[in-house]
CSV table of C-alpha atoms in Angstrom, one decimal:
chain,number,residue,atom,x,y,z
D,5,CYS,CA,104.8,10.2,47.0
D,6,SER,CA,105.2,12.9,44.6
D,7,SER,CA,106.3,13.1,40.6
D,8,ILE,CA,108.2,15.4,38.8
D,9,ASN,CA,105.3,17.3,37.7
D,10,ASP,CA,104.1,18.1,40.8
D,11,ASN,CA,104.0,21.6,42.0
D,12,LEU,CA,103.7,22.9,45.3
D,13,TYR,CA,101.9,26.6,46.1
D,14,ILE,CA,102.6,27.8,49.4
D,15,ILE,CA,100.0,31.0,49.7
D,16,GLY,CA,99.5,33.7,52.4
D,17,ASP,CA,101.3,35.9,54.7
D,18,GLY,CA,101.4,34.0,58.0
D,19,GLU,CA,103.9,34.3,60.5
D,20,LEU,CA,106.0,31.3,59.4
D,21,LYS,CA,106.5,33.0,55.8
D,22,TYR,CA,110.0,33.9,55.9
D,23,SER,CA,111.1,30.8,57.7
D,24,ILE,CA,109.4,28.9,55.0
D,25,LYS,CA,111.2,30.6,52.2
D,26,LYS,CA,114.5,29.9,54.0
D,27,GLU,CA,113.7,26.1,54.0
D,28,ILE,CA,112.5,25.9,50.5
D,29,GLY,CA,115.2,27.8,49.0
D,30,ASN,CA,115.2,27.8,45.5
D,31,SER,CA,113.3,24.7,44.9
D,32,ALA,CA,112.0,24.8,41.4
D,33,ASN,CA,108.7,23.0,41.8
D,34,ILE,CA,107.7,24.9,45.2
D,35,ILE,CA,106.1,28.3,44.5
D,36,MET,CA,105.7,30.9,47.3
D,37,SER,CA,103.1,33.6,47.0
D,38,GLY,CA,102.0,36.0,49.2
D,39,GLN,CA,98.5,36.9,49.9
D,40,LEU,CA,95.8,36.7,47.2
D,41,THR,CA,92.9,38.9,46.0
D,42,SER,CA,89.3,37.2,45.6
D,43,GLU,CA,90.2,37.2,41.8
D,44,GLU,CA,93.4,35.7,42.4
D,45,THR,CA,91.9,33.3,44.6
D,46,ALA,CA,89.5,32.3,42.0
D,47,ASP,CA,91.8,32.2,39.0
D,48,PHE,CA,94.4,30.2,41.5
D,49,LEU,CA,91.7,27.7,42.1
D,50,ASP,CA,90.9,27.0,38.9
D,51,GLY,CA,94.3,26.1,37.9
D,52,ILE,CA,95.1,23.4,40.6
D,53,ASP,CA,93.8,20.2,41.4
D,54,CYS,CA,93.7,19.6,45.4
D,55,ILE,CA,94.3,22.0,47.9
D,56,ILE,CA,96.2,21.5,51.4
D,57,ILE,CA,95.0,23.3,54.6
D,58,SER,CA,97.7,22.7,57.0
D,59,SER,CA,96.7,25.1,59.7
D,60,PHE,CA,97.1,24.3,63.3
D,61,SER,CA,94.3,26.5,64.6
D,62,GLU,CA,92.0,28.6,62.7
D,63,ALA,CA,88.0,29.5,62.9
D,64,GLY,CA,87.3,28.7,59.0
D,65,PRO,CA,89.7,28.6,57.1
D,66,LEU,CA,87.6,30.5,54.2
D,67,VAL,CA,90.0,28.7,51.9
D,68,GLY,CA,87.7,25.7,52.6
D,69,VAL,CA,84.8,27.2,51.5
D,70,GLU,CA,86.4,28.6,48.5
D,71,ALA,CA,87.9,25.4,47.3
D,72,MET,CA,84.5,23.5,47.9
D,73,ALA,CA,83.1,26.4,45.9
D,74,ALA,CA,85.8,25.4,43.0
D,75,ALA,CA,85.0,21.8,43.5
D,76,LYS,CA,88.5,21.0,44.7
D,77,ILE,CA,89.4,18.1,46.6
D,78,ILE,CA,90.8,19.1,50.0
D,79,LEU,CA,93.9,17.7,52.2
D,80,SER,CA,93.1,19.0,55.5
D,81,THR,CA,93.9,19.2,59.2
D,82,GLU,CA,90.9,18.7,61.6
D,83,VAL,CA,91.1,22.6,62.0
D,84,GLY,CA,87.8,24.8,62.8
D,85,ALA,CA,84.9,24.4,60.9
D,86,MET,CA,86.6,22.1,58.3
D,87,PRO,CA,84.9,18.6,59.4
D,88,ASN,CA,81.8,20.3,59.7
D,89,ARG,CA,82.1,21.6,56.4
D,90,LEU,CA,83.0,18.4,54.8
D,91,SER,CA,80.7,16.1,56.7
D,92,GLY,CA,78.6,14.2,54.1
D,93,THR,CA,81.1,14.0,51.4
D,94,VAL,CA,83.4,11.5,50.7
D,95,ASN,CA,86.4,13.9,51.3
D,96,ASP,CA,87.8,12.3,53.9
D,97,PHE,CA,91.5,13.2,53.7
D,98,TRP,CA,92.4,14.3,57.0
D,99,PHE,CA,96.0,14.4,58.6
D,100,ASN,CA,97.7,15.4,61.9
D,101,PRO,CA,100.0,18.6,61.0
D,102,GLU,CA,102.6,17.4,63.4
D,103,SER,CA,103.3,14.1,61.6
D,104,TYR,CA,104.9,13.8,57.9
D,105,GLU,CA,103.9,10.1,57.8
D,106,SER,CA,100.1,11.2,58.3
D,107,PHE,CA,100.4,13.8,55.7
D,108,LYS,CA,102.1,11.3,53.5
D,109,ILE,CA,99.6,8.7,53.6
D,110,GLN,CA,96.5,11.0,52.8
D,111,PHE,CA,98.5,12.7,50.1
D,112,GLU,CA,99.6,9.3,48.1
D,113,LYS,CA,96.0,8.4,48.7
D,114,ILE,CA,94.7,11.3,46.8
D,115,LYS,CA,97.4,10.8,44.0
D,116,SER,CA,96.2,7.3,43.4
D,117,LEU,CA,92.6,8.1,42.6
D,118,LYS,CA,91.1,7.0,39.6
D,119,SER,CA,89.6,10.2,37.3
D,120,LEU,CA,86.0,9.2,37.8
D,121,THR,CA,86.5,9.3,42.1
D,122,ILE,CA,88.3,12.6,41.7
D,123,LYS,CA,85.2,14.0,39.8
D,124,ASN,CA,82.7,12.4,42.3
D,125,ILE,CA,84.5,13.8,45.3
D,126,SER,CA,84.8,17.2,43.9
D,127,THR,CA,81.6,17.4,42.9
D,128,ALA,CA,80.5,16.3,46.5
D,129,ASN,CA,82.3,19.2,47.9
D,130,ARG,CA,80.6,21.7,45.1
D,131,ASP,CA,77.1,20.1,46.1
D,132,ARG,CA,77.9,20.6,49.7
D,133,TYR,CA,78.9,24.0,49.5
D,134,LEU,CA,75.8,24.8,47.3
D,135,GLN,CA,73.7,23.2,50.0
D,136,PHE,CA,75.0,25.1,53.1
D,137,HIS,CA,78.1,27.6,52.5
D,138,SER,CA,76.8,29.3,49.4
D,139,ARG,CA,76.7,33.3,49.9
D,140,ARG,CA,72.8,33.2,49.5
D,141,LYS,CA,72.9,30.5,52.4
D,142,VAL,CA,74.9,32.3,54.5
D,143,GLY,CA,73.2,35.5,53.9
D,144,ASP,CA,69.9,33.4,54.6
D,145,LYS,CA,71.0,32.5,58.1
D,146,TYR,CA,72.4,35.8,58.8
D,147,LEU,CA,69.0,37.6,58.2
D,148,PHE,CA,67.2,34.8,60.1
D,149,ALA,CA,69.3,35.5,63.3
D,150,VAL,CA,69.1,39.2,62.8
D,151,ARG,CA,65.2,38.6,62.6
D,152,THR,CA,65.2,36.4,65.8
D,153,VAL,CA,66.8,39.0,67.7
D,154,VAL,CA,65.0,41.9,66.4
D,155,ASN,CA,61.7,39.9,67.1
D,156,SER,CA,62.8,38.8,70.4
D,157,LYS,CA,62.9,42.6,71.7
D,158,THR,CA,59.4,43.4,70.4
């Protein structure tokens, strides 16, 4: 499923951090990092090919929007807003977080993609971000909501 050149980066300070550190031990191609700043996140996303979102429960997650903005392929559970965010793209790489086989199938599917397909999926993710999730779009929606509430009280 993976090659010697594959690296897995585990980012964050969640409740499983210490259990995961114990599990991976000194594995050479698994790199664990704590929480990243915004600047570190942007730099990190520039250096990777694909992001894996393995959450069981989350409202967002924000990292999904960040990955879309960075034009990355996303391998994800159907957590939070992710199905809606990726709706209309060809980024259709969903796995069950309780099934290694489910993950493996999707991971191998991504690994087998041709360069042009990767570019097309990545571009579609970026376009979807710009259309619905950019800072400007979210700000406009927020202002509309505030104006609606304020105007309904007058």
